[in-house]
Amino acid sequence: MNLTNKVAIVTGGGQGIGEGICEILAKNGCTVIVTDLNSNSAKNVANKINSMNYKSISHQLDVTKHEESSLISQKVFDQFGKIDILINNAGIVAAPNWESKQKLTEDDWNLTFQVNLRGLAKVTESVIPFMKNAKYGKIINIASVAGRIGGTFHPPYSSTKAGVINYTQSMSTKLAKFNINVNAICPGHVWTGLAHRTSMNQKISQGEKKSSLRDVFENNIKTWVPLQREQKPQDIGYLAAFLASDFSKNITGQAINIDGGIYMN
Ligand SMILES: NC(=O)c1ccc[n+]([C@@H]2O[C@H](COP(=O)([O-])OP(=O)(O)OC[C@H]3O[C@@H](n4cnc5c(N)ncnc54)[C@H](O)[C@@H]3O)[C@@H](O)[C@H]2O)c1
């Protein structure tokens, strides 16, 4: 994929799937603006990319602080003269420490909505004017296989991810005339901080003491995934790089699963 001279903003890029996406975009020639709630992790990822002789800078960005999104997008435009790609990756299952709870609270619902859906839309709104002026843009939203079909997983999470898929379709329609493509990726099981917390929650709610968190994760894969293997952050990065490239110029409004075959459509 040739992303030379492209400029991308990635939210929640400081670890996990976001970090994998930053790495793959950078290796394909893109200048990557790693943003995260946690400024140190964003800085570490940008430093790692620069140490491999690819291009990256970092900014702290809490996607729930809407004025921060506008400020960062303006800063990126002032420094690089354009914003070609936005990867909306930041996401949570619920408010901090949710994994130790049996029942989610009002705060969990609110924060999950604020990060996964409203925050994602606000970051999107902050880049649209620049993309519209350039008559060029690629917006990629990280949804989830949990947003495809309701199940036992936490409803605030699943329903916001279903919302991300619908938002992707709406925005792709609205922005098509400006040559802006909007697509979503639905990952399955990726071993990240979020997956650790999910395994922990599963263990607690099943009163199960013996298995390690990794055992719980692997057991879920054996139970649910036809290909019987986990997805890596870089797998999500490869599809993000394709959707950010001009090879995918006629693909818009799609949600593409990378889940080893859990959900087929
Ligand atoms: N791990 C999986 O199995 C899986 C599966 C499907 C979808 N996803 C989605 O992939 C995305 C990345 O998840 P992950 O597994 O890498 O999780 P993670 O918890 O490892 O990483 C999430 C990152 O988002 C950042 N973040 C959290 N709140 C933020 C905020 N308000 N503003 C900005 N950044 C914030 C965190 O600091 C962290 O760096 C999420 O949208 C998640 O829902 C993950």
Short mmCIF file of C-alpha atoms and ligand atoms in Angstrom, two decimals:
data_model
loop_
_atom_site.label_atom_id
_atom_site.label_comp_id
_atom_site.label_asym_id
_atom_site.label_seq_id
_atom_site.Cartn_x
_atom_site.Cartn_y
_atom_site.Cartn_z
CA MET A 1 0.00 0.00 0.00
CA ASN A 2 1.45 3.34 -0.90
CA LEU A 3 0.58 5.99 1.68
CA THR A 4 3.61 8.19 0.98
CA ASN A 5 2.95 11.87 1.77
CA LYS A 6 -0.38 11.03 3.43
CA VAL A 7 -1.15 12.45 6.87
CA ALA A 8 -3.22 10.39 9.31
CA ILE A 9 -4.68 11.08 12.75
CA VAL A 10 -5.25 7.97 14.89
CA THR A 11 -7.27 8.17 18.12
CA GLY A 12 -6.48 5.83 21.02
CA GLY A 13 -3.19 5.08 19.25
CA GLY A 14 -1.13 4.60 22.41
CA GLN A 15 -1.59 0.84 22.75
CA GLY A 16 -3.38 -2.24 21.47
CA ILE A 17 -5.15 -2.09 18.11
CA GLY A 18 -4.46 1.65 17.74
CA GLU A 19 -0.73 1.04 18.12
CA GLY A 20 -0.87 -1.73 15.49
CA ILE A 21 -2.69 0.59 13.08
CA CYS A 22 -0.14 3.40 13.65
CA GLU A 23 2.73 1.00 12.97
CA ILE A 24 1.29 -0.34 9.71
CA LEU A 25 0.27 3.10 8.38
CA ALA A 26 3.77 4.43 9.13
CA LYS A 27 5.45 1.43 7.47
CA ASN A 28 3.42 2.22 4.36
CA GLY A 29 4.86 5.74 4.21
CA CYS A 30 2.21 7.72 6.08
CA THR A 31 2.99 10.48 8.58
CA VAL A 32 1.11 9.31 11.67
CA ILE A 33 -0.26 11.61 14.36
CA VAL A 34 -0.65 9.29 17.33
CA THR A 35 -3.25 10.64 19.75
CA ASP A 36 -4.43 9.15 23.02
CA LEU A 37 -6.00 10.04 26.34
CA ASN A 38 -2.69 8.86 27.82
CA SER A 39 -0.05 11.27 26.50
CA ASN A 40 2.88 9.07 27.55
CA SER A 41 1.68 6.03 25.65
CA ALA A 42 1.02 8.19 22.56
CA LYS A 43 4.54 9.62 22.86
CA ASN A 44 6.06 6.13 23.22
CA VAL A 45 4.35 4.87 20.07
CA ALA A 46 5.45 7.95 18.08
CA ASN A 47 9.03 7.53 19.38
CA LYS A 48 9.02 3.85 18.42
CA ILE A 49 7.86 4.71 14.88
CA ASN A 50 10.49 7.45 14.52
CA SER A 51 13.21 5.10 15.80
CA MET A 52 12.37 2.80 12.85
CA ASN A 53 12.90 5.80 10.51
CA TYR A 54 9.22 6.30 9.78
CA LYS A 55 7.36 9.54 10.52
CA SER A 56 5.23 10.27 13.55
CA ILE A 57 4.33 12.87 16.16
CA SER A 58 2.01 12.59 19.15
CA HIS A 59 -0.68 14.69 20.83
CA GLN A 60 -2.78 14.07 23.89
CA LEU A 61 -6.43 13.83 22.88
CA ASP A 62 -9.38 12.84 25.03
CA VAL A 63 -12.14 12.26 22.47
CA THR A 64 -14.81 13.25 24.99
CA LYS A 65 -13.34 16.78 25.15
CA HIS A 66 -14.75 18.19 21.97
CA GLU A 67 -12.73 21.40 21.94
CA GLU A 68 -9.53 19.27 22.10
CA SER A 69 -10.49 17.49 18.86
CA SER A 70 -10.90 20.81 17.02
CA LEU A 71 -7.65 22.12 18.44
CA ILE A 72 -5.64 19.02 17.44
CA SER A 73 -7.12 18.90 13.91
CA GLN A 74 -6.29 22.59 13.42
CA LYS A 75 -2.74 22.02 14.75
CA VAL A 76 -2.20 19.07 12.41
CA PHE A 77 -3.49 21.09 9.45
CA ASP A 78 -1.25 24.06 10.37
CA GLN A 79 1.81 21.80 10.60
CA PHE A 80 1.23 19.49 7.61
CA GLY A 81 -1.16 21.47 5.37
CA LYS A 82 -3.72 18.64 5.19
CA ILE A 83 -5.45 15.76 6.95
CA ASP A 84 -5.89 12.82 4.56
CA ILE A 85 -6.89 10.05 6.94
CA LEU A 86 -8.72 9.78 10.26
CA ILE A 87 -8.78 6.49 12.16
CA ASN A 88 -11.37 6.61 14.93
CA ASN A 89 -10.03 3.82 17.12
CA ALA A 90 -10.43 5.02 20.75
CA GLY A 91 -13.00 2.87 22.50
CA ILE A 92 -13.94 1.49 25.92
CA VAL A 93 -16.25 -1.22 27.23
CA ALA A 94 -17.38 0.90 30.19
CA ALA A 95 -15.99 3.38 32.75
CA PRO A 96 -12.63 2.54 34.43
CA ASN A 97 -12.64 -0.57 36.65
CA TRP A 98 -15.79 -1.95 35.01
CA GLU A 99 -14.16 -5.37 34.84
CA SER A 100 -14.60 -5.93 38.57
CA LYS A 101 -18.33 -5.12 38.48
CA GLN A 102 -21.26 -7.49 37.95
CA LYS A 103 -23.62 -4.73 36.91
CA LEU A 104 -22.90 -1.60 34.89
CA THR A 105 -24.04 1.79 36.16
CA GLU A 106 -25.42 5.01 34.67
CA ASP A 107 -21.84 6.34 34.50
CA ASP A 108 -20.77 3.29 32.49
CA TRP A 109 -23.56 3.87 29.97
CA ASN A 110 -22.79 7.58 29.70
CA LEU A 111 -19.02 7.33 29.34
CA THR A 112 -19.24 4.46 26.84
CA PHE A 113 -21.61 6.52 24.71
CA GLN A 114 -19.43 9.63 25.08
CA VAL A 115 -16.23 7.85 24.00
CA ASN A 116 -17.40 5.25 21.48
CA LEU A 117 -20.04 7.23 19.63
CA ARG A 118 -20.30 10.94 20.48
CA GLY A 119 -16.53 11.34 20.81
CA LEU A 120 -15.96 9.47 17.54
CA ALA A 121 -18.49 11.75 15.79
CA LYS A 122 -16.92 14.89 17.25
CA VAL A 123 -13.41 13.96 16.09
CA THR A 124 -14.92 13.22 12.69
CA GLU A 125 -16.62 16.63 12.61
CA SER A 126 -13.29 18.29 13.42
CA VAL A 127 -11.56 16.90 10.30
CA ILE A 128 -14.44 17.20 7.83
CA PRO A 129 -13.91 20.89 6.89
CA PHE A 130 -10.28 20.17 5.93
CA MET A 131 -11.22 17.06 3.95
CA LYS A 132 -14.10 18.83 2.20
CA ASN A 133 -11.83 21.68 1.09
CA ALA A 134 -9.29 19.18 -0.23
CA LYS A 135 -12.04 17.09 -1.88
CA TYR A 136 -10.24 14.09 -0.43
CA GLY A 137 -10.48 12.05 2.74
CA LYS A 138 -10.55 8.58 4.26
CA ILE A 139 -12.34 8.04 7.54
CA ILE A 140 -12.08 4.62 9.15
CA ASN A 141 -14.08 3.79 12.25
CA ILE A 142 -13.14 0.88 14.48
CA ALA A 143 -16.43 -0.77 15.43
CA SER A 144 -16.58 -4.39 16.65
CA VAL A 145 -18.07 -7.75 15.82
CA ALA A 146 -20.09 -7.07 19.02
CA GLY A 147 -21.86 -4.31 17.09
CA ARG A 148 -23.02 -6.77 14.43
CA ILE A 149 -25.33 -8.86 16.55
CA GLY A 150 -26.48 -8.61 20.15
CA GLY A 151 -25.19 -11.25 22.52
CA THR A 152 -24.04 -11.78 26.06
CA PHE A 153 -21.51 -8.95 25.91
CA HIS A 154 -22.27 -5.65 27.68
CA PRO A 155 -25.15 -3.80 25.98
CA PRO A 156 -23.62 -0.28 26.28
CA TYR A 157 -20.58 -1.48 24.35
CA SER A 158 -22.43 -3.53 21.74
CA SER A 159 -25.05 -0.89 21.11
CA THR A 160 -22.50 1.92 20.68
CA LYS A 161 -20.58 -0.29 18.23
CA ALA A 162 -23.81 -0.97 16.28
CA GLY A 163 -24.21 2.82 16.31
CA VAL A 164 -20.72 3.23 14.87
CA ILE A 165 -21.66 0.99 11.93
CA ASN A 166 -24.83 3.00 11.28
CA TYR A 167 -22.96 6.32 11.70
CA THR A 168 -20.41 5.06 9.15
CA GLN A 169 -23.20 4.45 6.62
CA SER A 170 -24.82 7.86 7.24
CA MET A 171 -21.56 9.77 6.98
CA SER A 172 -20.43 7.88 3.89
CA THR A 173 -23.64 9.01 2.15
CA LYS A 174 -23.32 12.61 3.30
CA LEU A 175 -19.64 12.91 2.39
CA ALA A 176 -19.49 10.95 -0.87
CA LYS A 177 -19.86 14.06 -3.02
CA PHE A 178 -16.69 15.46 -1.45
CA ASN A 179 -14.70 12.35 -2.39
CA ILE A 180 -14.50 11.32 1.26
CA ASN A 181 -14.76 7.56 1.92
CA VAL A 182 -16.09 6.42 5.28
CA ASN A 183 -15.77 2.77 6.29
CA ALA A 184 -15.74 0.69 9.45
CA ILE A 185 -13.70 -2.28 10.60
CA CYS A 186 -15.22 -4.85 12.97
CA PRO A 187 -12.44 -6.71 14.82
CA GLY A 188 -13.12 -9.99 16.62
CA HIS A 189 -10.76 -11.17 19.38
CA VAL A 190 -7.54 -9.16 19.77
CA TRP A 191 -5.35 -9.64 22.85
CA THR A 192 -5.11 -6.07 24.17
CA GLY A 193 -5.76 -4.20 27.44
CA LEU A 194 -9.46 -4.26 26.59
CA ALA A 195 -9.34 -8.05 26.10
CA HIS A 196 -7.51 -8.51 29.43
CA ARG A 197 -10.28 -6.60 31.19
CA THR A 198 -12.97 -8.57 29.37
CA SER A 199 -11.38 -11.90 30.41
CA MET A 200 -11.10 -10.64 33.98
CA ASN A 201 -14.80 -9.70 33.99
CA GLN A 202 -15.73 -13.11 32.61
CA LYS A 203 -13.69 -14.86 35.31
CA ILE A 204 -15.26 -12.78 38.08
CA SER A 205 -18.81 -13.21 36.84
CA GLN A 206 -18.35 -16.98 36.48
CA GLY A 207 -16.73 -17.20 39.94
CA GLU A 208 -13.89 -18.99 38.22
CA LYS A 209 -10.49 -18.88 39.96
CA LYS A 210 -8.16 -21.38 38.23
CA SER A 211 -7.72 -20.26 34.63
CA SER A 212 -5.40 -17.44 33.65
CA LEU A 213 -6.81 -14.44 31.75
CA ARG A 214 -5.07 -15.74 28.65
CA ASP A 215 -6.78 -19.17 29.12
CA VAL A 216 -10.17 -17.44 29.24
CA PHE A 217 -9.36 -15.54 26.05
CA GLU A 218 -8.15 -18.68 24.26
CA ASN A 219 -11.21 -20.60 25.36
CA ASN A 220 -13.44 -17.90 23.82
CA ILE A 221 -11.56 -18.33 20.56
CA LYS A 222 -12.01 -22.10 20.63
CA THR A 223 -15.73 -21.63 21.29
CA TRP A 224 -16.58 -18.82 18.88
CA VAL A 225 -14.02 -18.46 16.10
CA PRO A 226 -14.25 -20.77 13.04
CA LEU A 227 -10.62 -20.09 12.07
CA GLN A 228 -9.61 -20.94 15.66
CA ARG A 229 -7.13 -18.10 15.99
CA GLU A 230 -6.96 -14.62 17.47
CA GLN A 231 -6.52 -11.43 15.46
CA LYS A 232 -3.42 -9.30 15.96
CA PRO A 233 -3.43 -5.47 16.11
CA GLN A 234 -1.43 -5.49 12.86
CA ASP A 235 -4.21 -7.47 11.09
CA ILE A 236 -6.50 -4.54 11.78
CA GLY A 237 -3.69 -2.22 10.61
CA TYR A 238 -3.42 -3.96 7.21
CA LEU A 239 -7.11 -3.43 6.46
CA ALA A 240 -6.93 0.15 7.75
CA ALA A 241 -3.98 0.78 5.39
CA PHE A 242 -5.94 -0.66 2.46
CA LEU A 243 -9.03 1.42 3.28
CA ALA A 244 -6.79 4.48 3.65
CA SER A 245 -5.20 3.87 0.26
CA ASP A 246 -6.45 4.73 -3.21
CA PHE A 247 -6.83 1.00 -3.99
CA SER A 248 -10.11 1.23 -2.06
CA LYS A 249 -11.37 4.41 -3.69
CA ASN A 250 -14.71 2.82 -4.68
CA ILE A 251 -15.40 1.31 -1.27
CA THR A 252 -17.53 3.41 1.08
CA GLY A 253 -20.20 2.87 3.74
CA GLN A 254 -18.95 -0.66 4.44
CA ALA A 255 -18.28 -2.43 7.71
CA ILE A 256 -15.71 -5.17 7.22
CA ASN A 257 -15.24 -7.97 9.74
CA ILE A 258 -11.81 -9.24 10.78
CA ASP A 259 -12.97 -11.86 13.20
CA GLY A 260 -11.85 -15.26 11.93
CA GLY A 261 -15.34 -15.98 10.60
CA ILE A 262 -17.54 -15.30 13.65
CA TYR A 263 -20.01 -13.12 11.79
CA MET A 264 -20.68 -13.58 8.09
CA ASN A 265 -22.60 -11.11 5.97
N1 LIG B 1 -9.46 -5.96 21.60
C1 LIG B 1 -10.50 -6.48 20.96
O1 LIG B 1 -10.70 -7.70 20.96
C2 LIG B 1 -11.45 -5.59 20.20
C3 LIG B 1 -12.46 -6.21 19.44
C4 LIG B 1 -13.33 -5.42 18.71
C5 LIG B 1 -13.19 -4.05 18.71
N2 LIG B 1 -12.20 -3.46 19.45
C6 LIG B 1 -12.11 -2.00 19.39
O2 LIG B 1 -10.81 -1.61 19.02
C7 LIG B 1 -10.51 -0.32 19.57
C8 LIG B 1 -9.20 -0.39 20.31
O3 LIG B 1 -9.35 -1.29 21.40
P1 LIG B 1 -8.14 -2.06 22.10
O4 LIG B 1 -8.55 -3.47 22.22
O5 LIG B 1 -6.85 -1.73 21.47
O6 LIG B 1 -8.25 -1.41 23.56
P2 LIG B 1 -7.16 -0.85 24.58
O7 LIG B 1 -7.90 -0.62 25.85
O8 LIG B 1 -5.98 -1.73 24.61
O9 LIG B 1 -6.74 0.55 23.92
C9 LIG B 1 -7.64 1.62 23.84
C10 LIG B 1 -6.88 2.92 23.76
O10 LIG B 1 -7.86 3.98 23.72
C11 LIG B 1 -7.46 4.99 24.63
N3 LIG B 1 -8.62 5.72 25.13
C12 LIG B 1 -9.56 5.33 26.04
N4 LIG B 1 -10.42 6.33 26.27
C13 LIG B 1 -10.05 7.36 25.48
C14 LIG B 1 -10.54 8.67 25.26
N5 LIG B 1 -11.57 9.16 25.97
N6 LIG B 1 -9.92 9.47 24.36
C15 LIG B 1 -8.84 9.01 23.68
N7 LIG B 1 -8.30 7.80 23.86
C16 LIG B 1 -8.91 6.98 24.74
C17 LIG B 1 -6.74 4.25 25.76
O11 LIG B 1 -5.88 5.14 26.48
C18 LIG B 1 -5.99 3.19 24.98
O12 LIG B 1 -4.72 3.63 24.56
C19 LIG B 1 -11.71 0.04 20.45
O13 LIG B 1 -12.58 0.88 19.75
C20 LIG B 1 -12.34 -1.31 20.72
O14 LIG B 1 -13.71 -1.19 21.02
C21 LIG B 1 -11.34 -4.20 20.20
#
